[in-house]
Coordinates of C-alpha atoms in Angstrom, one line a residue:
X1 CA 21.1 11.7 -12.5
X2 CA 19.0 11.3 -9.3
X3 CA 16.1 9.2 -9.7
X4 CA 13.8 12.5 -9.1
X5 CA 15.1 13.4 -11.9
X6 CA 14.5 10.7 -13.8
X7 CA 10.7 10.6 -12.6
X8 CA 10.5 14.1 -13.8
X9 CA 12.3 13.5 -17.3
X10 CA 10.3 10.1 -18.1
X11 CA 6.8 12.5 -17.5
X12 CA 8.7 15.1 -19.7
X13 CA 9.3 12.3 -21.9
X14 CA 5.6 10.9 -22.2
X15 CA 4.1 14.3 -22.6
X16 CA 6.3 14.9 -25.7
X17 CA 5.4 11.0 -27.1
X18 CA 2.1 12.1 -26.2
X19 CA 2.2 15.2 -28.3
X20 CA 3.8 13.7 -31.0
X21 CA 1.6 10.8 -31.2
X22 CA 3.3 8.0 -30.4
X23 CA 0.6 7.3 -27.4
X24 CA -2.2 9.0 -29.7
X25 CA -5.5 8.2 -28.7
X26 CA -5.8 5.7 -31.8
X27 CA -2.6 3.9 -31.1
X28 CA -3.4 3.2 -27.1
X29 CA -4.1 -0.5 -26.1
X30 CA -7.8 0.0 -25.8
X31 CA -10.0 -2.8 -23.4
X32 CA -12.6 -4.6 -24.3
X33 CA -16.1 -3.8 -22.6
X34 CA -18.4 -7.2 -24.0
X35 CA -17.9 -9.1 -20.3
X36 CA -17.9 -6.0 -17.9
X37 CA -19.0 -2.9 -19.5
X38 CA -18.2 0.3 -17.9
X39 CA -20.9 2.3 -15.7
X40 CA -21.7 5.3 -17.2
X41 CA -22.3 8.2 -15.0
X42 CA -20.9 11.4 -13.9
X43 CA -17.6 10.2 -14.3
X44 CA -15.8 9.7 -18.3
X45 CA -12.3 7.8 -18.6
X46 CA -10.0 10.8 -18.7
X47 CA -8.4 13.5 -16.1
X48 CA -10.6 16.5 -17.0
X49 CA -13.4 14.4 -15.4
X50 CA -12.0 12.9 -13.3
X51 CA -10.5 15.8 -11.8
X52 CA -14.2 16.4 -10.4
X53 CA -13.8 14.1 -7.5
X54 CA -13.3 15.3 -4.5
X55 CA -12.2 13.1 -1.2
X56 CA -14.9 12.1 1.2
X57 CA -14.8 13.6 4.6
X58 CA -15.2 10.0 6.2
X59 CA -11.5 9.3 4.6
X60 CA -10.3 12.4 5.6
X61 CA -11.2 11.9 9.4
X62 CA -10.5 8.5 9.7
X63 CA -6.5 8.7 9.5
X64 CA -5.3 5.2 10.4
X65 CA -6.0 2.1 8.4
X66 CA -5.0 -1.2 8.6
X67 CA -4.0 -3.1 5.5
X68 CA -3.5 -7.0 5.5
X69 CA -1.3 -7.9 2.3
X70 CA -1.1 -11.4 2.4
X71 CA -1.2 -14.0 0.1
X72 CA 1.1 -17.3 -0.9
X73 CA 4.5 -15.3 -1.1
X74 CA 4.1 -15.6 2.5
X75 CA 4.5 -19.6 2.3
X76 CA 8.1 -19.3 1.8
X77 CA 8.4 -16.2 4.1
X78 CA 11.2 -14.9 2.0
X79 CA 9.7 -11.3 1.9
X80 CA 8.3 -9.5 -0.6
X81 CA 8.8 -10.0 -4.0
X82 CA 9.6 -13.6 -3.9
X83 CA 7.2 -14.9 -6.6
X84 CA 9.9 -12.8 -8.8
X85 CA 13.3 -13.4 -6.5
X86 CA 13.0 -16.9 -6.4
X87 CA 14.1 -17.1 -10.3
X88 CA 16.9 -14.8 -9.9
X89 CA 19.7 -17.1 -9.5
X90 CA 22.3 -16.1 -6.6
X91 CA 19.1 -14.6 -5.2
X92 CA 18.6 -15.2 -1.1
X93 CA 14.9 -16.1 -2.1
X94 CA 16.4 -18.3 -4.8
X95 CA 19.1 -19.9 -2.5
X96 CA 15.9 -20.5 0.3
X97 CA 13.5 -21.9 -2.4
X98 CA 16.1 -24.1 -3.7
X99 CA 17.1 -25.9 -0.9
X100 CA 13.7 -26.1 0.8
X101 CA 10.9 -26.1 -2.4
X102 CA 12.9 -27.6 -5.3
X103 CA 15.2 -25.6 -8.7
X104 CA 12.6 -23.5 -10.6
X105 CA 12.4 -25.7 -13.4
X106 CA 10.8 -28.6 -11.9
X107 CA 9.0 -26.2 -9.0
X108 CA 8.3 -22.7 -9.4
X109 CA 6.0 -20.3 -8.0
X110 CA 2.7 -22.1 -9.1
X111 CA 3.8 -24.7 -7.1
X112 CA 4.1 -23.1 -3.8
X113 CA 0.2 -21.7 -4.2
X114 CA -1.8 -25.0 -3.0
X115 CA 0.6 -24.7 -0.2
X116 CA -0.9 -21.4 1.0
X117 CA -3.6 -23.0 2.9
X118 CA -4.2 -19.9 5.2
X119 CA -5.5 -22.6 7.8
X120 CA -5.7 -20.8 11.2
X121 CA -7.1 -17.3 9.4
X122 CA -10.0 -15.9 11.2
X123 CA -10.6 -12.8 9.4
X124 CA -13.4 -12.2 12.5
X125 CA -10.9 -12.1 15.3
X126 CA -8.2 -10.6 13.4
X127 CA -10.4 -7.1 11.8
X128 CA -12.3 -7.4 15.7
X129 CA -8.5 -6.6 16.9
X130 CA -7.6 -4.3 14.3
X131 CA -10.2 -1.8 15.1
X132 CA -10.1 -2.5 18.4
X133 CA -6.5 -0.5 18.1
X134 CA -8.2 2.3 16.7
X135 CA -8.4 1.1 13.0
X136 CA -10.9 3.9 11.2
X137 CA -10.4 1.2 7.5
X138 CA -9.1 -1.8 6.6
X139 CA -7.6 -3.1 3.6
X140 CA -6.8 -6.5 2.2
X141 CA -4.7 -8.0 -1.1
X142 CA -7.1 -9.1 -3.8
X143 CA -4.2 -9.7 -6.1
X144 CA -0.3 -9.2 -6.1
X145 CA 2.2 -8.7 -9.1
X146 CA 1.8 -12.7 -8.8
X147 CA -0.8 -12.8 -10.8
X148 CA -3.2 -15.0 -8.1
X149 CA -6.3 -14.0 -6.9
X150 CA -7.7 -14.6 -3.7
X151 CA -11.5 -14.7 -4.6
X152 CA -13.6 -16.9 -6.5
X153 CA -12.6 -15.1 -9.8
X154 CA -14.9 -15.1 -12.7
X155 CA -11.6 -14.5 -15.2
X156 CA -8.5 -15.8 -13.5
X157 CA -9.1 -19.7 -12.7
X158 CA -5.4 -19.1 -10.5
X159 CA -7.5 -17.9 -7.5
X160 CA -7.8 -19.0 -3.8
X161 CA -10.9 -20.6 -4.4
X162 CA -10.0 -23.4 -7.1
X163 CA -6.0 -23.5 -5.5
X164 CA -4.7 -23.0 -1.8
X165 CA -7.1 -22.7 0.8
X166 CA -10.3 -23.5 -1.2
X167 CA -12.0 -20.1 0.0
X168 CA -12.9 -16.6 -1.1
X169 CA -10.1 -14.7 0.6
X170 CA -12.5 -11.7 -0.5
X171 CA -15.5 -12.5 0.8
X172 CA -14.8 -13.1 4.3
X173 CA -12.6 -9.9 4.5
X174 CA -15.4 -7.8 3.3
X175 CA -18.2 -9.8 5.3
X176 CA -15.8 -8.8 8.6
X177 CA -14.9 -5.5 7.3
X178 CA -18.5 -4.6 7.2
X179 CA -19.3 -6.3 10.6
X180 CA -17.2 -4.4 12.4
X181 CA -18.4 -1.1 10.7
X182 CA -15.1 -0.3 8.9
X183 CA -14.4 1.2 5.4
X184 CA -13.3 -1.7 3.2
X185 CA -10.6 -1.6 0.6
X186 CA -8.6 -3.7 -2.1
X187 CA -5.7 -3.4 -3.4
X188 CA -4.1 -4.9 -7.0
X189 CA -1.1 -5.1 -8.6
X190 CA -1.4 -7.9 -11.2
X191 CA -1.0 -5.7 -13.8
X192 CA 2.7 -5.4 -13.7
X193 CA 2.8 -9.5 -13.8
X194 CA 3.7 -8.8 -17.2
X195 CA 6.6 -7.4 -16.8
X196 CA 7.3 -8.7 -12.9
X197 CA 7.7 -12.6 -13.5
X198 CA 9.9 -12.3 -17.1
X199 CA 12.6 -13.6 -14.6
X200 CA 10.8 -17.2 -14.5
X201 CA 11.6 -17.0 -18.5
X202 CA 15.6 -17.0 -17.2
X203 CA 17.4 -20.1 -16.7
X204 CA 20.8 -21.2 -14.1
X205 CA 24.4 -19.7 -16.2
X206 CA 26.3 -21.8 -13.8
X207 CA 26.2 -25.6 -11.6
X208 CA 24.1 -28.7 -12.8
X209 CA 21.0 -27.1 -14.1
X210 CA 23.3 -24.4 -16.5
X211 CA 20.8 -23.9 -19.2
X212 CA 17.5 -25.3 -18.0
X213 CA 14.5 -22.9 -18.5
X214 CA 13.1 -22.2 -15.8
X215 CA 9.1 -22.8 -15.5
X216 CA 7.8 -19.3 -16.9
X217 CA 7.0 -21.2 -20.3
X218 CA 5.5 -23.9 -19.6
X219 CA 1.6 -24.4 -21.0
X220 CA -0.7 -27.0 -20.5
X221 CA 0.8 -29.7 -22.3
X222 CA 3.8 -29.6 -19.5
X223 CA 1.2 -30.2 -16.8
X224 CA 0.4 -33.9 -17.8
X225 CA 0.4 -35.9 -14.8
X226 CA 1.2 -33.1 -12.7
X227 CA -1.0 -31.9 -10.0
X228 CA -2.1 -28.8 -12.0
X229 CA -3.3 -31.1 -14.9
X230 CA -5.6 -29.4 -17.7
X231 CA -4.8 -25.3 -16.1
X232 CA -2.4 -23.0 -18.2
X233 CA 0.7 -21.8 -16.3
X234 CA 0.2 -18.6 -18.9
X235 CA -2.9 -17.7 -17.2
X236 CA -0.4 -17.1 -14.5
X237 CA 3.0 -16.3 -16.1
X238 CA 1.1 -14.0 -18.8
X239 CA 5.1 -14.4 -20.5
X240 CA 3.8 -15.3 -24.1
X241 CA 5.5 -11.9 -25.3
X242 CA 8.6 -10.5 -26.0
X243 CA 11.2 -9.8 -22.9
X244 CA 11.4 -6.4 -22.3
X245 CA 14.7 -4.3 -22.6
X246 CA 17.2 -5.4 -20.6
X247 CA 15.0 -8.0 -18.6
X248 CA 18.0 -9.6 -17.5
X249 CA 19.2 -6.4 -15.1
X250 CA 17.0 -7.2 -12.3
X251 CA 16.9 -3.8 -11.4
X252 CA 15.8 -2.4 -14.8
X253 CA 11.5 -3.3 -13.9
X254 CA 12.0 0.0 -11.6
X255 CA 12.9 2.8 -14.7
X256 CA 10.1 0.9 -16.5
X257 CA 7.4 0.7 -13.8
X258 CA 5.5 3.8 -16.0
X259 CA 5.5 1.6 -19.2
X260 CA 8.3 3.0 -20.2
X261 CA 12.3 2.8 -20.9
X262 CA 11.7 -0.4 -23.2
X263 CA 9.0 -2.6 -21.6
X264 CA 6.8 -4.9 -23.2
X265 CA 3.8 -3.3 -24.2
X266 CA 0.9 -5.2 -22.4
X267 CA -1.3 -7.1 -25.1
X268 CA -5.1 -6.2 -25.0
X269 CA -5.7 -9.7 -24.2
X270 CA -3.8 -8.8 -20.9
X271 CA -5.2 -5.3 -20.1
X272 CA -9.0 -6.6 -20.7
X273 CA -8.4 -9.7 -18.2
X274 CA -7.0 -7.1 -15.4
X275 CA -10.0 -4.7 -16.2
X276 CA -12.5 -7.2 -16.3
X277 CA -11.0 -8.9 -12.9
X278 CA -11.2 -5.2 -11.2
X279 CA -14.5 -4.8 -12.2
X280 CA -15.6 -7.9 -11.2
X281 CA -14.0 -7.2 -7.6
X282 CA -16.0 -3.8 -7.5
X283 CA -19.3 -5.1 -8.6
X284 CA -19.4 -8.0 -6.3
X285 CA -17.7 -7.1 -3.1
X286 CA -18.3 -2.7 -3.4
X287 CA -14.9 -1.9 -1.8
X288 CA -14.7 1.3 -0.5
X289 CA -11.3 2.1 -1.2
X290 CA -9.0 1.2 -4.6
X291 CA -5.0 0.9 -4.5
X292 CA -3.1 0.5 -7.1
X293 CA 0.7 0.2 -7.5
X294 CA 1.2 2.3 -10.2
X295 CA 2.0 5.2 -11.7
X296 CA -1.1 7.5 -12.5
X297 CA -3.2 4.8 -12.7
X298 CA -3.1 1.0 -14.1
X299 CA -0.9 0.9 -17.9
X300 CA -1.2 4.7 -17.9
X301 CA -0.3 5.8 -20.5
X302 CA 0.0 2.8 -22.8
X303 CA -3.6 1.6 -22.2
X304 CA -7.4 2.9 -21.4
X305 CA -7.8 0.5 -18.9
X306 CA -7.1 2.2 -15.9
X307 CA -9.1 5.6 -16.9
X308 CA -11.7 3.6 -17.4
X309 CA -11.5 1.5 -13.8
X310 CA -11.4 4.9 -12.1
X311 CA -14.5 6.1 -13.8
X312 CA -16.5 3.1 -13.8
X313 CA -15.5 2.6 -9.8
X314 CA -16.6 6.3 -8.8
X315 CA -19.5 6.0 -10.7
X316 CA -20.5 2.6 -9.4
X317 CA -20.1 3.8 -6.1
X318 CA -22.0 6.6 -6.2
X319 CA -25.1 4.6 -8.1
X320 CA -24.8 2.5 -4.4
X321 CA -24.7 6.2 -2.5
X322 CA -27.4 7.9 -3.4
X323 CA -25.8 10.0 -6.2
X324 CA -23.0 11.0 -3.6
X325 CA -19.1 9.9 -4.0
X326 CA -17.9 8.1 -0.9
X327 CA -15.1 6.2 -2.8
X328 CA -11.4 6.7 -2.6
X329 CA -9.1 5.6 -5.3
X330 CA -5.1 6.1 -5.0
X331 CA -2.5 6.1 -7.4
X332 CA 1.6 7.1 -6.5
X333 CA 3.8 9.7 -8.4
X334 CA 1.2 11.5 -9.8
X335 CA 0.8 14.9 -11.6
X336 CA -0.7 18.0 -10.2
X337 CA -3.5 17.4 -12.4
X338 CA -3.9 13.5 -11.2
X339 CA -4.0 14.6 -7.8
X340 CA -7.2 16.5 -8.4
X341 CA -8.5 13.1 -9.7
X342 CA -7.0 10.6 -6.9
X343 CA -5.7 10.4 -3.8
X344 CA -2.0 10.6 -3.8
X345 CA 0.0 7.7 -2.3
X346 CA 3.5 8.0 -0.5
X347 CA 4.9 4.8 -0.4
X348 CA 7.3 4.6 3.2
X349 CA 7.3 7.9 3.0
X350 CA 6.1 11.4 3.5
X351 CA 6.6 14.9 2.2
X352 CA 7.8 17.6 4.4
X353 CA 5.1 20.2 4.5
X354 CA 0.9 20.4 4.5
X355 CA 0.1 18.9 1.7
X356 CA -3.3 21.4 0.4
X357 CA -5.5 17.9 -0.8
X358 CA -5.5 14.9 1.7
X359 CA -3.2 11.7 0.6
X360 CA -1.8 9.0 2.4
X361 CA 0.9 7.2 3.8
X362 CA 1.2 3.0 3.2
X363 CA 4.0 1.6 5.0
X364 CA 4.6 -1.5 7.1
X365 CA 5.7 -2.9 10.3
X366 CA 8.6 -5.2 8.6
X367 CA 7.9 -6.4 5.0
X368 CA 5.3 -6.2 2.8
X369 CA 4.9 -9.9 3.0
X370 CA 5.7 -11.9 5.6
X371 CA 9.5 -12.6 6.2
X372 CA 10.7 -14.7 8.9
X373 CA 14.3 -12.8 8.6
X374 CA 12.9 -9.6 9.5
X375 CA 10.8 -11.8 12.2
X376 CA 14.4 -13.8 13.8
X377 CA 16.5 -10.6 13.4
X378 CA 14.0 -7.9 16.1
X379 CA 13.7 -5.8 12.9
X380 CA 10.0 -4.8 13.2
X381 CA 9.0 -0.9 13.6
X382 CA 8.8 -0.7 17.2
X383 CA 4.7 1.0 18.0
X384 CA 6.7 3.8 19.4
X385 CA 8.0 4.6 15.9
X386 CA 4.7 3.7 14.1
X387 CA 2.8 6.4 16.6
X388 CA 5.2 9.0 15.5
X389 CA 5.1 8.5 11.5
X390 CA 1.2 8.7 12.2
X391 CA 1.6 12.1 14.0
X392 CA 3.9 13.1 11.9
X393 CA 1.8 12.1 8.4
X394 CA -1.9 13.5 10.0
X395 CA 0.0 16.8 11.0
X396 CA 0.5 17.6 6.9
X397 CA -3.1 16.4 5.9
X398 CA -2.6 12.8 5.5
X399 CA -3.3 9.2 6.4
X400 CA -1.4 6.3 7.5
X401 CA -2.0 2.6 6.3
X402 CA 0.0 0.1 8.3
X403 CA 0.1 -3.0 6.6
X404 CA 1.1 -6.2 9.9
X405 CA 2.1 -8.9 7.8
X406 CA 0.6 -12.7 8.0
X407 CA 2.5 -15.4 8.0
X408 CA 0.4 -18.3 5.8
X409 CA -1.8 -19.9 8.0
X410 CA -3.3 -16.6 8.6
X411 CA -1.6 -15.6 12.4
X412 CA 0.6 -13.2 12.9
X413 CA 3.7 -13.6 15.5
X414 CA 4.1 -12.8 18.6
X415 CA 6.3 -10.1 18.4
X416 CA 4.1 -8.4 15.7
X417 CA 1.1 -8.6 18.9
X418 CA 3.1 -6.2 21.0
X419 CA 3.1 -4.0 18.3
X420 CA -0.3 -4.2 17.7
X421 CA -1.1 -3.5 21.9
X422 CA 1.2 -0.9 21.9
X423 CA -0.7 0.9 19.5
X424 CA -3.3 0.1 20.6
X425 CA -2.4 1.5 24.3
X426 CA -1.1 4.7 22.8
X427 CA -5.2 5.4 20.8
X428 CA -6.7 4.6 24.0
X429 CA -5.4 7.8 25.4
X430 CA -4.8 9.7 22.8
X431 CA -7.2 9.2 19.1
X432 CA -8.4 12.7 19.8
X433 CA -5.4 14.3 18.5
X434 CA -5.4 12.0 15.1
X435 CA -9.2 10.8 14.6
X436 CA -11.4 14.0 13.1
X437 CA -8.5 16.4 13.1
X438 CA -7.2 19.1 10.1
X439 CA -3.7 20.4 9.9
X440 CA -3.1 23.6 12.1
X441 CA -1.6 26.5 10.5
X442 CA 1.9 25.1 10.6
X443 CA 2.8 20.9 11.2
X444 CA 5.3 20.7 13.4
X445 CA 8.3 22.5 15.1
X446 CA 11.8 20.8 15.2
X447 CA 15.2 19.7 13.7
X448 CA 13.4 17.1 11.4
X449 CA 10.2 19.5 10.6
X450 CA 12.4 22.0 9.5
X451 CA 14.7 19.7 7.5
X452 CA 14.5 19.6 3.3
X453 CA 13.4 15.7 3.2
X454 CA 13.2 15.0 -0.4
X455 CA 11.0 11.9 -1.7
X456 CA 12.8 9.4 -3.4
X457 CA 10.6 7.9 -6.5
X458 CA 7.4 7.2 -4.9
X459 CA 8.0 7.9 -1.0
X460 CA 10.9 5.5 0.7
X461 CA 12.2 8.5 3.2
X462 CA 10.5 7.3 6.4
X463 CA 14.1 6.8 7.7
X464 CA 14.6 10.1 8.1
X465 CA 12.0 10.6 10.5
X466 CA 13.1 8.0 13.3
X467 CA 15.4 9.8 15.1
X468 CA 13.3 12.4 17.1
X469 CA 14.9 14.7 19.7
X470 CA 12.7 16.6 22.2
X471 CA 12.5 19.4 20.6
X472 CA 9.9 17.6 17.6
X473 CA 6.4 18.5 18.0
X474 CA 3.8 17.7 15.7
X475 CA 0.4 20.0 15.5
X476 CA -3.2 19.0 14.8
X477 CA -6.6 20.8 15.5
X478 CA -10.0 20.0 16.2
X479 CA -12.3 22.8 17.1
X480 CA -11.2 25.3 19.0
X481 CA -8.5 22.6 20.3
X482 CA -4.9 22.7 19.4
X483 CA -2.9 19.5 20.0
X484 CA 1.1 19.3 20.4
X485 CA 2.3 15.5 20.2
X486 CA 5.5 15.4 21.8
X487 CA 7.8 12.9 19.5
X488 CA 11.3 13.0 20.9
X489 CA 12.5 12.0 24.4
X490 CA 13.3 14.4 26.7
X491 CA 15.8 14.2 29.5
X492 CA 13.5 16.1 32.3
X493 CA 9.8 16.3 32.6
X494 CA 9.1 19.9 30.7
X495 CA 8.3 20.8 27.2
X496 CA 9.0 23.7 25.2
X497 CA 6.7 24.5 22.4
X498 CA 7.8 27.6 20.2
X499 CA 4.8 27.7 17.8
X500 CA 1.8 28.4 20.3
X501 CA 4.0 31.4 22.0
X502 CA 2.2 34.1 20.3
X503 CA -1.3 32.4 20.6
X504 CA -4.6 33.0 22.8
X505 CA -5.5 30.2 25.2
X506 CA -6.4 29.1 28.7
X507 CA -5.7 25.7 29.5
X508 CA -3.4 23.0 28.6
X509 CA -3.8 19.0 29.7
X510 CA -2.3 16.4 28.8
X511 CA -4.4 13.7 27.5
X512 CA -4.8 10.7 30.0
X513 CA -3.9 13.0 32.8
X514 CA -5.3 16.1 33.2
X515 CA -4.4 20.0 33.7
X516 CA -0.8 21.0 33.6
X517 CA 1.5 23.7 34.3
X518 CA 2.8 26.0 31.7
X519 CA 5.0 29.2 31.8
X520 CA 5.8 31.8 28.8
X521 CA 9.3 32.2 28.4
X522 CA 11.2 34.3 25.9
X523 CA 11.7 30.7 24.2
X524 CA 8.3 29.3 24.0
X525 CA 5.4 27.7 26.3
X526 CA 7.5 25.7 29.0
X527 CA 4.9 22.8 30.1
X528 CA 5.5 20.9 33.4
X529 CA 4.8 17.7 32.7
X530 CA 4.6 14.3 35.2
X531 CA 7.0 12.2 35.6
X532 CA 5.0 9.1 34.4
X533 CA 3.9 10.8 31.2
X534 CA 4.8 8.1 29.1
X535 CA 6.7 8.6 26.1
X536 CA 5.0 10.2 23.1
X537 CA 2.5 12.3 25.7
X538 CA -0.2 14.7 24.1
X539 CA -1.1 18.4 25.1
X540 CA -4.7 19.7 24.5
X541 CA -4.4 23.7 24.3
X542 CA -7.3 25.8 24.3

């Protein structure tokens, strides 16, 4: 069975649980309100209302974001994931913390957080730089699946401001974010925690430490003496429950990311603490934007919680807007019916046609945290290959959030800065074709355009879009102006564009340049371009 298959079975599989009332109504985990009650507005906790929202317009012209995710799995720079990798014996993120940190018995994960320090972070400098490459949003990590938030949480006392670098993470984002004029957004994942860290439950089956638990159990009676005296390592962990089927496959969390397949139900206790940290994030910083790593929305459909984040955050936001709804929240693999309620979220990925409601695109440059391998071996995305997956995702109606990972102090490497100019150099001639544009009437024209590219789970088939001939050309519009972005390399200086044969226009320049030459031919619009071009040039038709 493909895992598209499986996706579309498991749905098949809750609606008939649903129906037969296994996930009734009065059997759901349902959150507590006392400490952050829900606003009440428009919006109600289910998908008929929710299905009212419709995406701002600033969202859909803006097109490119930035996204920071950074927090202390970045210490270690083993990647993402490591908070969970590192108690995975045989593991390269176990081997790494092992040898460097200490065996996860004695040091785990809470002990690589006060040395996330984040001590050369400027958030000024770095979201000044960001739009200064044509960043229209930015985005930051208030939590990860490792459970530690980086504000001065009201309900998770594992934050950034008590541990780490002593500061809110959150605050200084936002106050940059909003100095710099740019939509502000946060994105958390703590509420897979649950199921994510039931490896540090595991213990070594071979060498000297065979049978040692590992530190996912420990309370605060273990941390006598230690240097996290008097806090709860479950206020972390969250593993006072039982393991979920077949915890010790470490591939099994992925057919049971949906709540489903045997994981362990989420207690209330659980759900209310990630609802009531959510809400506290919305009330006291107003994010613009919401992510979540999820399916749907957060424990959909085991829990209310999520339902109710979605209506309380567009109702909040449009209390601060005048009675207007400027928010955008996202969730991944969702229904028809979801779609109409959030925007939809391609994970390193993209489908292969104009999608009719606007979504977007999160992908990276390397990893989603920072991983020296990735830096040592040249395996970032060059900005050559970044500038096409953004063509390529604005042609069918969406966006593009690049996430640049940080190492821990805050800075990012050297080879991630010529990245970041060559993007950079690529907007300065050529944001008209992406910022303010719709979808023409068809995307693009080409080998790959006209390829069946299926998704795979939640995006993960940007691969197939890297290896451009000439021949791909990506369309947007604006106005009366139709623009042709020229993905592959060519061999000589021309261009032939198939699509715009039969249409009416004028003129055609290339952006940076000026006017061109162009001949009709039995093929296409043959375009005479310069030699020094550059090599993802832009045509301006009208």
């Amino acid at each position: 069975m493909t895992f598209n298959s499986m996706i579309k079975e498991t749905l098949l599989s809750i609606s008939i649980l649903m129906a037969t009332g296994v996930f009734a109504q009065d059997s759901i985990v349902k959150v507590s309100e006392a400490q952050e009650p829900m606003a009440k507005g428009k919006f109600e906790p289910n998908w008929e209302s929710l299905s009212q929202y419709e995406t701002p317009e600033w969202f859909r012209n803006a097109k490119f974001g930035i996204w920071a995710h950074w927090g202390p799995q970045c210490v270690e720079g083993s990647g993402d994931w490591m908070a969970r990798e590192l108690y995975q014996e045989g593991s390269k993120a176990y081997k790494y913390h092992v040898a460097n940190y200490g065996h996860p018995s004695e040091v785990g994960f809470k002990d690589i957080l006060p040395l996330f320090k984040a001590e050369k972070w400027n958030p000024d400098s770095l979201v000044k730089l960001y739009k200064s490459i044509g960043a229209q949003y930015f985005f930051v990590l208030g939590n990860h699946h490792d459970n530690f938030d980086l504000w001065d949480s009201k309900y998770q006392p594992w934050n950034s401001k008590n541990i780490g670098p002593k500061r809110d993470i959150l605050a200084e984002w936002s106050a940059a974010a909003r100095k710099y004029g740019l939509p502000f957004g946060v994105s958390l994942h703590a509420d897979h925690a649950w199921t994510w860290y039931e490896t540090a439950r595991r213990y070594d089956r071979k060498g000297d430490k065979m049978g040692v638990p590992y530190d996912g159990c420990m309370t605060t009676a273990d941390g006598k003496g230690k240097w996290w005296e008097g806090m709860d390592p479950q206020q972390l962990y969250v593993q006072n429950h039982p393991l979920s089927k077949g915890s010790w496959a470490d591939g099994m969390i992925g057919s049971q990311w949906g709540w489903e397949n045997g994981a362990a139900t989420p207690s209330e206790e659980f759900c209310t603490n990630f609802y009531n940290r959510t809400l506290d994030v919305i009330n006291r910083y107003n994010p613009d934007l919401l992510y979540f790593d999820t399916t749907g929305v957060p424990f959909y459909p085991v829990s209310d919680a999520g339902l109710k984040i979605a209506a309380h955050f567009y109702n909040h936001n449009m209390a601060s807007h005048g009675g207007k709804n400027e928010a955008v929240m996202f969730g991944k693999i969702l229904t028809d019916e979801q779609k109409e309620a959030l925007v939809w979220d391609v994970e390193r990925g993209a489908p292969n046609e104009i999608t009719p409601l606007p979504w977007q695109s999160c992908s990276c440059i390397g990893g989603w945290h920072y991983n020296t391998d990735i830096y040592n071996k040249g395996r970032y995305k060059s900005a050559e290959t970044v500038v096409r997956l953004l063509a390529d995702i604005v042609s069918k109606n969406g966006n593009l959030l690049l996430n640049i990972p940080l190492r821990a102090d805050g800075t990012f490497d050297e080879k991630e800065y010529e990245v970041i100019k060559g993007i950079g150099a690529w907007m300065d001639i050529n944001k008209e074709a992406i910022f303010g544009t719709r979808p023409w009437k068809k995307f693009g024209e080409g080998p790959v355009a006209e390829s069946d590219i299926p998704l795979d789970r939640q995006g993960f088939n940007e691969g197939s879009y890297s290896n451009m001939t000439g021949e791909e050309i990506r369309f947007t519009t604006k106005g009366k102006n139709i623009y042709a972005i020229l993905l592959g390399h060519r061999n000589d200086n021309t261009a032939v564009i198939k699509s715009i044969a039969k249409e009416k226009f004028k003129r055609i320049d290339l952006l940076g340049h000026g006017k061109v030459k162009f001949t009709r031919t039995e093929e296409g619009v043959r375009v005479q371009l310069p030699s020094d071009c550059g090599s993802i040039p832009v045509l301006r038709i009208r």
